[in-house]
Structures are given as C-alpha cells and as structure tokens.
Amino acid sequence: IVIHGLPFSYELNQLNDMVRSVGKVLEADIKRDRATGRSRGWATVLYDNPDTANKAIEVRLNGTTPECV
C-alpha cells in the first residue's frame, strides 16, 4: 500500500511501529527527496497478505491516507 499524509518529520521506526500494529510487514519505506534526504510525506508498505493490507486501509493508520496500489 501507499500511505500519504505522513509528517515530514516521521522516521522509519515510527512508520514501522504504526504499520506493524495492523499485521506482519514484509517491507516499509519512507520516500525521501534525493537531493535533500528529507521525507516527501509518503511511504510504501508491503504486508504479508492482501487481507492485512485491506485492514490497514480500513483503519486509516493514525489519520494518514493509505491506498492500494
């Protein structure tokens, strides 16, 4: 899934804590600006199965906007 609306100050450990509250995460990555290294405010998350990804979308992780891609 793609999660939009993350605070620019979010660190990977914070993202992991948030997305792991829903289920098993295979991969999570905050997208960063190549020139500055600053967060771009969105991340990708790969869950272990589609049902877990759908659950993440339903619970709207901490007010962010997850979507299937």
PDB file of N, CA and C in Angstrom:
ATOM      1  N   ILE A   1       0.846  -1.178   0.000  1.00  0.00           N
ATOM      2  CA  ILE A   1       0.000   0.000   0.000  1.00  0.00           C
ATOM      3  C   ILE A   1       0.888   1.236   0.000  1.00  0.00           C
ATOM      4  N   VAL A   2       0.299   2.343  -0.372  1.00  0.00           N
ATOM      5  CA  VAL A   2       0.966   3.635  -0.300  1.00  0.00           C
ATOM      6  C   VAL A   2       0.258   4.428   0.788  1.00  0.00           C
ATOM      7  N   ILE A   3       1.034   5.062   1.659  1.00  0.00           N
ATOM      8  CA  ILE A   3       0.460   5.866   2.736  1.00  0.00           C
ATOM      9  C   ILE A   3       0.852   7.317   2.500  1.00  0.00           C
ATOM     10  N   HIS A   4      -0.159   8.163   2.296  1.00  0.00           N
ATOM     11  CA  HIS A   4       0.051   9.599   2.091  1.00  0.00           C
ATOM     12  C   HIS A   4      -0.225  10.336   3.385  1.00  0.00           C
ATOM     13  N   GLY A   5       0.294  11.529   3.495  1.00  0.00           N
ATOM     14  CA  GLY A   5      -0.039  12.387   4.632  1.00  0.00           C
ATOM     15  C   GLY A   5       0.822  12.173   5.850  1.00  0.00           C
ATOM     16  N   LEU A   6       1.989  11.563   5.686  1.00  0.00           N
ATOM     17  CA  LEU A   6       2.881  11.401   6.830  1.00  0.00           C
ATOM     18  C   LEU A   6       3.537  12.741   7.168  1.00  0.00           C
ATOM     19  N   PRO A   7       3.770  12.997   8.456  1.00  0.00           N
ATOM     20  CA  PRO A   7       4.521  14.208   8.805  1.00  0.00           C
ATOM     21  C   PRO A   7       5.923  14.124   8.197  1.00  0.00           C
ATOM     22  N   PHE A   8       6.444  15.247   7.754  1.00  0.00           N
ATOM     23  CA  PHE A   8       7.776  15.248   7.159  1.00  0.00           C
ATOM     24  C   PHE A   8       8.849  14.843   8.168  1.00  0.00           C
ATOM     25  N   SER A   9       8.535  14.932   9.435  1.00  0.00           N
ATOM     26  CA  SER A   9       9.491  14.570  10.492  1.00  0.00           C
ATOM     27  C   SER A   9       9.475  13.071  10.816  1.00  0.00           C
ATOM     28  N   TYR A  10       8.563  12.314  10.209  1.00  0.00           N
ATOM     29  CA  TYR A  10       8.439  10.881  10.512  1.00  0.00           C
ATOM     30  C   TYR A  10       9.729  10.138  10.176  1.00  0.00           C
ATOM     31  N   GLU A  11      10.131   9.270  11.092  1.00  0.00           N
ATOM     32  CA  GLU A  11      11.293   8.417  10.895  1.00  0.00           C
ATOM     33  C   GLU A  11      10.821   6.983  10.642  1.00  0.00           C
ATOM     34  N   LEU A  12      11.694   6.157  10.101  1.00  0.00           N
ATOM     35  CA  LEU A  12      11.326   4.793   9.741  1.00  0.00           C
ATOM     36  C   LEU A  12      10.835   3.989  10.939  1.00  0.00           C
ATOM     37  N   ASN A  13      11.439   4.172  12.111  1.00  0.00           N
ATOM     38  CA  ASN A  13      10.976   3.418  13.286  1.00  0.00           C
ATOM     39  C   ASN A  13       9.541   3.787  13.650  1.00  0.00           C
ATOM     40  N   GLN A  14       9.163   5.050  13.452  1.00  0.00           N
ATOM     41  CA  GLN A  14       7.788   5.469  13.724  1.00  0.00           C
ATOM     42  C   GLN A  14       6.830   4.841  12.715  1.00  0.00           C
ATOM     43  N   LEU A  15       7.237   4.823  11.454  1.00  0.00           N
ATOM     44  CA  LEU A  15       6.413   4.183  10.425  1.00  0.00           C
ATOM     45  C   LEU A  15       6.228   2.709  10.745  1.00  0.00           C
ATOM     46  N   ASN A  16       7.322   2.032  11.081  1.00  0.00           N
ATOM     47  CA  ASN A  16       7.242   0.607  11.398  1.00  0.00           C
ATOM     48  C   ASN A  16       6.312   0.342  12.569  1.00  0.00           C
ATOM     49  N   ASP A  17       6.399   1.145  13.625  1.00  0.00           N
ATOM     50  CA  ASP A  17       5.505   0.972  14.771  1.00  0.00           C
ATOM     51  C   ASP A  17       4.048   1.106  14.343  1.00  0.00           C
ATOM     52  N   MET A  18       3.761   2.090  13.506  1.00  0.00           N
ATOM     53  CA  MET A  18       2.391   2.337  13.068  1.00  0.00           C
ATOM     54  C   MET A  18       1.869   1.185  12.210  1.00  0.00           C
ATOM     55  N   VAL A  19       2.632   0.786  11.193  1.00  0.00           N
ATOM     56  CA  VAL A  19       2.108  -0.208  10.251  1.00  0.00           C
ATOM     57  C   VAL A  19       2.112  -1.616  10.821  1.00  0.00           C
ATOM     58  N   ARG A  20       2.991  -1.903  11.741  1.00  0.00           N
ATOM     59  CA  ARG A  20       3.017  -3.236  12.363  1.00  0.00           C
ATOM     60  C   ARG A  20       1.878  -3.438  13.339  1.00  0.00           C
ATOM     61  N   SER A  21       1.202  -2.370  13.707  1.00  0.00           N
ATOM     62  CA  SER A  21       0.052  -2.512  14.601  1.00  0.00           C
ATOM     63  C   SER A  21      -1.097  -3.236  13.910  1.00  0.00           C
ATOM     64  N   VAL A  22      -1.048  -3.308  12.587  1.00  0.00           N
ATOM     65  CA  VAL A  22      -2.114  -3.937  11.810  1.00  0.00           C
ATOM     66  C   VAL A  22      -1.803  -5.396  11.500  1.00  0.00           C
ATOM     67  N   GLY A  23      -0.528  -5.715  11.266  1.00  0.00           N
ATOM     68  CA  GLY A  23      -0.164  -7.083  10.915  1.00  0.00           C
ATOM     69  C   GLY A  23       1.292  -7.175  10.491  1.00  0.00           C
ATOM     70  N   LYS A  24       1.644  -8.320   9.958  1.00  0.00           N
ATOM     71  CA  LYS A  24       3.032  -8.594   9.589  1.00  0.00           C
ATOM     72  C   LYS A  24       3.434  -7.783   8.352  1.00  0.00           C
ATOM     73  N   VAL A  25       4.521  -7.033   8.507  1.00  0.00           N
ATOM     74  CA  VAL A  25       5.050  -6.185   7.435  1.00  0.00           C
ATOM     75  C   VAL A  25       6.285  -6.855   6.843  1.00  0.00           C
ATOM     76  N   LEU A  26       6.305  -6.974   5.520  1.00  0.00           N
ATOM     77  CA  LEU A  26       7.473  -7.524   4.841  1.00  0.00           C
ATOM     78  C   LEU A  26       8.471  -6.424   4.507  1.00  0.00           C
ATOM     79  N   GLU A  27       7.964  -5.233   4.198  1.00  0.00           N
ATOM     80  CA  GLU A  27       8.838  -4.120   3.824  1.00  0.00           C
ATOM     81  C   GLU A  27       8.107  -2.803   4.033  1.00  0.00           C
ATOM     82  N   ALA A  28       8.821  -1.808   4.541  1.00  0.00           N
ATOM     83  CA  ALA A  28       8.260  -0.465   4.693  1.00  0.00           C
ATOM     84  C   ALA A  28       9.363   0.537   4.372  1.00  0.00           C
ATOM     85  N   ASP A  29       8.992   1.612   3.659  1.00  0.00           N
ATOM     86  CA  ASP A  29       9.995   2.580   3.243  1.00  0.00           C
ATOM     87  C   ASP A  29       9.374   3.966   3.128  1.00  0.00           C
ATOM     88  N   ILE A  30       9.988   4.937   3.793  1.00  0.00           N
ATOM     89  CA  ILE A  30       9.586   6.333   3.656  1.00  0.00           C
ATOM     90  C   ILE A  30      10.292   6.890   2.426  1.00  0.00           C
ATOM     91  N   LYS A  31       9.534   7.491   1.541  1.00  0.00           N
ATOM     92  CA  LYS A  31      10.110   8.058   0.328  1.00  0.00           C
ATOM     93  C   LYS A  31      10.733   9.416   0.651  1.00  0.00           C
ATOM     94  N   ARG A  32      11.958   9.602   0.202  1.00  0.00           N
ATOM     95  CA  ARG A  32      12.721  10.807   0.518  1.00  0.00           C
ATOM     96  C   ARG A  32      13.177  11.527  -0.743  1.00  0.00           C
ATOM     97  N   ASP A  33      13.332  12.825  -0.618  1.00  0.00           N
ATOM     98  CA  ASP A  33      13.868  13.634  -1.698  1.00  0.00           C
ATOM     99  C   ASP A  33      15.335  13.248  -1.910  1.00  0.00           C
ATOM    100  N   ARG A  34      15.705  12.980  -3.133  1.00  0.00           N
ATOM    101  CA  ARG A  34      17.073  12.532  -3.414  1.00  0.00           C
ATOM    102  C   ARG A  34      18.112  13.608  -3.118  1.00  0.00           C
ATOM    103  N   ALA A  35      17.784  14.839  -3.356  1.00  0.00           N
ATOM    104  CA  ALA A  35      18.751  15.916  -3.165  1.00  0.00           C
ATOM    105  C   ALA A  35      18.944  16.286  -1.697  1.00  0.00           C
ATOM    106  N   THR A  36      17.840  16.302  -0.937  1.00  0.00           N
ATOM    107  CA  THR A  36      17.916  16.772   0.450  1.00  0.00           C
ATOM    108  C   THR A  36      17.857  15.662   1.483  1.00  0.00           C
ATOM    109  N   GLY A  37      17.321  14.505   1.095  1.00  0.00           N
ATOM    110  CA  GLY A  37      17.134  13.417   2.047  1.00  0.00           C
ATOM    111  C   GLY A  37      15.919  13.602   2.928  1.00  0.00           C
ATOM    112  N   ARG A  38      15.194  14.693   2.738  1.00  0.00           N
ATOM    113  CA  ARG A  38      14.003  14.981   3.532  1.00  0.00           C
ATOM    114  C   ARG A  38      12.835  14.105   3.085  1.00  0.00           C
ATOM    115  N   SER A  39      12.021  13.703   4.052  1.00  0.00           N
ATOM    116  CA  SER A  39      10.824  12.926   3.750  1.00  0.00           C
ATOM    117  C   SER A  39       9.937  13.676   2.773  1.00  0.00           C
ATOM    118  N   ARG A  40       9.310  12.931   1.871  1.00  0.00           N
ATOM    119  CA  ARG A  40       8.371  13.530   0.927  1.00  0.00           C
ATOM    120  C   ARG A  40       6.930  13.415   1.429  1.00  0.00           C
ATOM    121  N   GLY A  41       6.738  12.848   2.632  1.00  0.00           N
ATOM    122  CA  GLY A  41       5.412  12.775   3.237  1.00  0.00           C
ATOM    123  C   GLY A  41       4.604  11.555   2.846  1.00  0.00           C
ATOM    124  N   TRP A  42       5.261  10.570   2.227  1.00  0.00           N
ATOM    125  CA  TRP A  42       4.543   9.348   1.888  1.00  0.00           C
ATOM    126  C   TRP A  42       5.484   8.153   1.990  1.00  0.00           C
ATOM    127  N   ALA A  43       4.883   6.974   2.069  1.00  0.00           N
ATOM    128  CA  ALA A  43       5.655   5.748   2.249  1.00  0.00           C
ATOM    129  C   ALA A  43       4.975   4.593   1.529  1.00  0.00           C
ATOM    130  N   THR A  44       5.737   3.553   1.281  1.00  0.00           N
ATOM    131  CA  THR A  44       5.177   2.311   0.750  1.00  0.00           C
ATOM    132  C   THR A  44       5.337   1.232   1.803  1.00  0.00           C
ATOM    133  N   VAL A  45       4.336   0.366   1.860  1.00  0.00           N
ATOM    134  CA  VAL A  45       4.341  -0.729   2.832  1.00  0.00           C
ATOM    135  C   VAL A  45       3.880  -1.996   2.121  1.00  0.00           C
ATOM    136  N   LEU A  46       4.606  -3.053   2.326  1.00  0.00           N
ATOM    137  CA  LEU A  46       4.236  -4.358   1.782  1.00  0.00           C
ATOM    138  C   LEU A  46       3.896  -5.272   2.951  1.00  0.00           C
ATOM    139  N   TYR A  47       2.627  -5.659   3.017  1.00  0.00           N
ATOM    140  CA  TYR A  47       2.172  -6.585   4.059  1.00  0.00           C
ATOM    141  C   TYR A  47       2.290  -8.023   3.563  1.00  0.00           C
ATOM    142  N   ASP A  48       2.184  -8.960   4.497  1.00  0.00           N
ATOM    143  CA  ASP A  48       2.364 -10.378   4.156  1.00  0.00           C
ATOM    144  C   ASP A  48       1.200 -10.958   3.362  1.00  0.00           C
ATOM    145  N   ASN A  49       0.030 -10.300   3.385  1.00  0.00           N
ATOM    146  CA  ASN A  49      -1.090 -10.791   2.580  1.00  0.00           C
ATOM    147  C   ASN A  49      -2.081  -9.655   2.311  1.00  0.00           C
ATOM    148  N   PRO A  50      -2.906  -9.821   1.294  1.00  0.00           N
ATOM    149  CA  PRO A  50      -3.851  -8.756   0.914  1.00  0.00           C
ATOM    150  C   PRO A  50      -4.864  -8.413   2.002  1.00  0.00           C
ATOM    151  N   ASP A  51      -5.268  -9.388   2.803  1.00  0.00           N
ATOM    152  CA  ASP A  51      -6.245  -9.106   3.858  1.00  0.00           C
ATOM    153  C   ASP A  51      -5.686  -8.113   4.875  1.00  0.00           C
ATOM    154  N   THR A  52      -4.415  -8.262   5.216  1.00  0.00           N
ATOM    155  CA  THR A  52      -3.783  -7.338   6.153  1.00  0.00           C
ATOM    156  C   THR A  52      -3.689  -5.945   5.538  1.00  0.00           C
ATOM    157  N   ALA A  53      -3.343  -5.869   4.262  1.00  0.00           N
ATOM    158  CA  ALA A  53      -3.274  -4.574   3.578  1.00  0.00           C
ATOM    159  C   ALA A  53      -4.647  -3.909   3.574  1.00  0.00           C
ATOM    160  N   ASN A  54      -5.690  -4.667   3.301  1.00  0.00           N
ATOM    161  CA  ASN A  54      -7.051  -4.117   3.308  1.00  0.00           C
ATOM    162  C   ASN A  54      -7.437  -3.623   4.691  1.00  0.00           C
ATOM    163  N   LYS A  55      -7.027  -4.358   5.733  1.00  0.00           N
ATOM    164  CA  LYS A  55      -7.311  -3.936   7.103  1.00  0.00           C
ATOM    165  C   LYS A  55      -6.624  -2.601   7.392  1.00  0.00           C
ATOM    166  N   ALA A  56      -5.386  -2.439   6.920  1.00  0.00           N
ATOM    167  CA  ALA A  56      -4.655  -1.181   7.122  1.00  0.00           C
ATOM    168  C   ALA A  56      -5.398  -0.025   6.464  1.00  0.00           C
ATOM    169  N   ILE A  57      -5.955  -0.268   5.307  1.00  0.00           N
ATOM    170  CA  ILE A  57      -6.705   0.772   4.607  1.00  0.00           C
ATOM    171  C   ILE A  57      -7.972   1.124   5.383  1.00  0.00           C
ATOM    172  N   GLU A  58      -8.633   0.125   5.922  1.00  0.00           N
ATOM    173  CA  GLU A  58      -9.872   0.360   6.671  1.00  0.00           C
ATOM    174  C   GLU A  58      -9.643   1.158   7.945  1.00  0.00           C
ATOM    175  N   VAL A  59      -8.542   0.922   8.648  1.00  0.00           N
ATOM    176  CA  VAL A  59      -8.328   1.594   9.933  1.00  0.00           C
ATOM    177  C   VAL A  59      -7.704   2.973   9.793  1.00  0.00           C
ATOM    178  N   ARG A  60      -7.314   3.363   8.587  1.00  0.00           N
ATOM    179  CA  ARG A  60      -6.736   4.690   8.313  1.00  0.00           C
ATOM    180  C   ARG A  60      -5.631   5.011   9.306  1.00  0.00           C
ATOM    181  N   LEU A  61      -4.582   4.289   9.249  1.00  0.00           N
ATOM    182  CA  LEU A  61      -3.424   4.379  10.123  1.00  0.00           C
ATOM    183  C   LEU A  61      -3.117   5.794  10.637  1.00  0.00           C
ATOM    184  N   ASN A  62      -3.456   6.050  11.880  1.00  0.00           N
ATOM    185  CA  ASN A  62      -3.165   7.330  12.539  1.00  0.00           C
ATOM    186  C   ASN A  62      -3.567   8.546  11.719  1.00  0.00           C
ATOM    187  N   GLY A  63      -4.667   8.477  11.020  1.00  0.00           N
ATOM    188  CA  GLY A  63      -5.164   9.626  10.268  1.00  0.00           C
ATOM    189  C   GLY A  63      -4.518   9.812   8.908  1.00  0.00           C
ATOM    190  N   THR A  64      -3.601   8.925   8.528  1.00  0.00           N
ATOM    191  CA  THR A  64      -2.994   9.030   7.210  1.00  0.00           C
ATOM    192  C   THR A  64      -3.974   8.480   6.178  1.00  0.00           C
ATOM    193  N   THR A  65      -3.609   8.529   4.924  1.00  0.00           N
ATOM    194  CA  THR A  65      -4.488   8.048   3.866  1.00  0.00           C
ATOM    195  C   THR A  65      -3.832   6.903   3.116  1.00  0.00           C
ATOM    196  N   PRO A  66      -3.995   5.671   3.607  1.00  0.00           N
ATOM    197  CA  PRO A  66      -3.448   4.532   2.881  1.00  0.00           C
ATOM    198  C   PRO A  66      -4.313   4.164   1.675  1.00  0.00           C
ATOM    199  N   GLU A  67      -3.700   3.662   0.648  1.00  0.00           N
ATOM    200  CA  GLU A  67      -4.447   3.212  -0.520  1.00  0.00           C
ATOM    201  C   GLU A  67      -3.704   2.041  -1.174  1.00  0.00           C
ATOM    202  N   CYS A  68      -4.458   1.212  -1.845  1.00  0.00           N
ATOM    203  CA  CYS A  68      -3.858   0.091  -2.570  1.00  0.00           C
ATOM    204  C   CYS A  68      -3.294   0.582  -3.890  1.00  0.00           C
ATOM    205  N   VAL A  69      -2.140   0.089  -4.216  1.00  0.00           N
ATOM    206  CA  VAL A  69      -1.526   0.416  -5.497  1.00  0.00           C
ATOM    207  C   VAL A  69      -1.009  -0.851  -6.107  1.00  0.00           C
TER     208      VAL A  69
END
